[in-house]
Amino acid sequence: PYTDTAPTALISIAGRPLIAHSIDALRQQGVTKFVVCRGWQGDAFDKQLAELGDGVILVDCPSYTSTGMLESLRAALPYLDSGGFYVLYGDVIFRPSIARQLRHTLADLAVAVDATAPGKQSKGFEDVEVVTTSGDGDLRTVRRIGKRRRVRPDEIRGEFAGLLKIAASARSFLDDTFKRL
């Protein structure tokens, strides 16, 4: 498989690294700075840096084997400007319209969720990051995101699509939360 020697984010799709397509979709929404947290085979990103374009900063995540997205986010925070930002997994691909919808949402924290048969199109229910919510419509609130969250299948509203937006209005809450962890 392609990922035996390189991170999934660097797999070539249409002649370019997968992550380059994601960066392009976010550039279309006005994003100019990208902090890429790299783990396994992280040095491979050095060779692709020019192809990723301007504004890309590479940050090492030395504990990548035993941590998850929160630790990567913690590593990235010192490199982020004040205000809002996006978080995305480097191994996901999405339509640019998804990034546009996130940009236009008024929520303090917006999560892209694949609500079509979570776990059935990928690794299986036990290995996907399921999303549970409460409320309806615009008042819906994400209650949990993660693998093996001890939820019943009827509680699952979808699978985390690997992309979220944290608005400037939520930034201080996020910073305070990380200080307490």
Coordinates of C-alpha atoms in Angstrom, one line a residue:
P1 CA 0.0 0.0 0.0
Y2 CA 0.9 3.6 -0.6
T3 CA 1.0 4.3 3.2
D4 CA 3.7 1.8 3.9
T5 CA 6.4 4.5 3.2
A6 CA 4.6 7.8 3.4
P7 CA 1.9 9.5 5.4
T8 CA -1.6 9.3 4.0
A9 CA -1.7 13.1 3.7
L10 CA 1.0 12.9 1.0
I11 CA -0.6 10.2 -1.2
S12 CA -0.8 11.6 -4.7
I13 CA -4.3 12.4 -5.9
A14 CA -4.5 13.8 -9.4
G15 CA -0.8 14.4 -9.3
R16 CA -0.7 16.3 -6.0
P17 CA -0.5 15.4 -2.4
L18 CA -3.9 14.7 -0.8
I19 CA -3.4 17.5 1.8
A20 CA -2.7 20.0 -1.0
H21 CA -6.3 19.6 -2.2
S22 CA -7.6 20.3 1.3
I23 CA -5.3 23.4 1.6
D24 CA -6.6 24.6 -1.7
A25 CA -10.2 24.3 -0.6
L26 CA -9.5 26.3 2.5
R27 CA -7.5 28.9 0.5
Q28 CA -10.7 29.4 -1.5
Q29 CA -12.3 30.5 1.8
G30 CA -9.7 33.1 2.5
V31 CA -7.4 31.0 4.8
T32 CA -3.8 32.0 4.3
K33 CA -1.9 30.2 7.2
F34 CA -1.7 26.5 7.6
V35 CA -0.1 24.7 10.5
V36 CA 0.6 21.1 9.6
C37 CA 1.2 18.8 12.6
R38 CA 3.2 15.8 11.4
G39 CA 4.0 12.5 13.1
W40 CA 5.0 9.3 11.4
Q41 CA 7.4 9.9 8.5
G42 CA 7.1 13.6 9.2
D43 CA 10.3 14.4 7.3
A44 CA 8.5 13.5 4.1
F45 CA 6.5 16.8 4.4
D46 CA 9.8 18.7 4.0
K47 CA 10.1 17.4 0.4
Q48 CA 6.5 18.4 -0.4
L49 CA 6.6 21.9 1.3
A50 CA 6.9 23.9 -1.9
E51 CA 4.0 22.0 -3.5
L52 CA 1.8 22.8 -0.5
G53 CA 2.3 26.5 -1.2
D54 CA 2.8 29.7 0.8
G55 CA 1.7 30.0 4.4
V56 CA 2.4 26.4 5.4
I57 CA 4.2 25.8 8.7
L58 CA 5.4 22.3 9.7
V59 CA 5.2 21.3 13.4
D60 CA 6.4 18.0 14.8
C61 CA 4.1 16.0 17.1
P62 CA 6.6 13.6 18.8
S63 CA 3.9 11.8 20.8
Y64 CA 1.7 11.0 17.7
T65 CA 1.7 7.2 18.4
S66 CA 0.0 7.6 21.8
T67 CA -2.1 10.8 21.3
G68 CA -4.8 12.2 19.1
M69 CA -6.2 15.3 17.6
L70 CA -6.2 17.3 20.9
E71 CA -2.4 16.9 21.4
S72 CA -1.8 17.9 17.8
L73 CA -4.0 20.9 18.3
R74 CA -2.0 21.7 21.5
A75 CA 1.2 21.6 19.5
A76 CA -0.2 23.9 16.8
L77 CA -1.7 26.5 19.1
P78 CA 1.6 28.5 19.6
Y79 CA 1.8 28.9 15.8
L80 CA -1.8 30.1 15.2
D81 CA -2.7 33.7 15.0
S82 CA -5.4 35.0 17.3
G83 CA -8.9 34.5 16.2
G84 CA -10.7 31.6 14.6
F85 CA -9.2 28.7 12.6
Y86 CA -10.0 25.4 11.0
V87 CA -8.8 21.9 12.1
L88 CA -8.7 19.1 9.6
Y89 CA -7.2 15.7 9.4
G90 CA -4.6 15.4 6.7
D91 CA -6.0 12.2 5.4
V92 CA -9.5 13.4 4.4
I93 CA -10.8 14.8 1.2
F94 CA -13.8 16.9 0.9
R95 CA -15.6 19.2 -1.6
P96 CA -14.7 22.9 -1.4
S97 CA -18.4 23.5 -0.7
I98 CA -18.0 21.9 2.8
A99 CA -15.3 24.5 3.7
R100 CA -17.6 27.2 2.4
Q101 CA -20.5 26.0 4.5
L102 CA -18.3 26.0 7.6
R103 CA -17.0 29.5 6.8
H104 CA -20.6 30.8 6.6
T105 CA -22.0 29.1 9.7
L106 CA -22.6 31.3 12.7
A107 CA -21.8 28.6 15.2
D108 CA -18.8 29.1 17.6
L109 CA -17.7 25.6 16.8
A110 CA -18.9 23.8 13.7
V111 CA -18.2 20.2 12.9
A112 CA -18.4 18.5 9.5
V113 CA -20.3 15.2 10.0
D114 CA -21.0 12.5 7.5
A115 CA -24.5 11.4 8.4
T116 CA -24.7 8.6 5.8
A117 CA -24.2 5.2 7.4
P118 CA -21.4 5.9 9.8
G119 CA -18.8 3.1 9.8
K120 CA -20.3 1.3 6.9
Q121 CA -18.3 3.1 4.2
S122 CA -15.0 2.9 6.1
K123 CA -13.4 0.8 8.9
G124 CA -16.5 -0.3 10.7
F125 CA -18.5 1.1 13.6
E126 CA -15.9 0.3 16.2
D127 CA -13.1 2.2 14.4
V128 CA -14.8 5.4 13.4
E129 CA -15.1 8.6 15.3
V130 CA -18.8 8.7 15.9
V131 CA -20.8 11.9 16.6
T132 CA -23.7 12.1 19.1
T133 CA -25.8 15.2 19.4
S134 CA -28.6 16.7 21.4
G135 CA -31.3 19.1 20.2
D136 CA -32.6 19.7 16.7
G137 CA -31.9 21.9 13.7
D138 CA -29.9 25.1 14.4
L139 CA -29.9 24.3 18.2
R140 CA -28.2 20.9 17.7
T141 CA -25.2 20.5 20.0
V142 CA -22.4 18.0 19.5
R143 CA -22.2 15.9 22.7
R144 CA -19.4 13.5 21.8
I145 CA -16.9 12.8 19.1
G146 CA -14.6 9.8 19.2
K147 CA -13.9 6.1 18.8
R148 CA -15.4 3.6 21.2
R149 CA -17.5 6.2 23.0
R150 CA -19.9 3.6 24.5
V151 CA -22.9 4.7 22.6
R152 CA -25.7 2.7 21.2
P153 CA -26.0 2.7 17.4
D154 CA -29.4 4.5 17.6
E155 CA -27.6 7.5 19.4
I156 CA -25.1 8.0 16.6
R157 CA -25.9 10.9 14.3
G158 CA -22.9 10.5 12.0
E159 CA -19.2 10.1 11.6
F160 CA -16.7 12.9 12.2
A161 CA -15.5 14.0 8.8
G162 CA -12.2 15.2 10.0
L163 CA -12.9 18.9 9.6
L164 CA -14.1 21.6 12.0
K165 CA -14.2 25.3 12.4
I166 CA -13.4 27.1 15.7
A167 CA -14.7 30.7 15.4
A168 CA -12.9 33.7 17.0
S169 CA -15.7 33.8 19.6
A170 CA -14.7 30.4 20.8
R171 CA -10.9 30.9 20.8
S172 CA -10.6 32.1 24.4
F173 CA -12.7 29.2 25.7
L174 CA -10.4 26.8 23.8
D175 CA -7.2 28.4 25.1
D176 CA -8.6 28.3 28.7
T177 CA -9.6 24.7 28.3
F178 CA -6.1 23.7 27.2
K179 CA -4.6 25.6 30.2
R180 CA -6.7 23.4 32.5
L181 CA -5.7 20.1 30.8

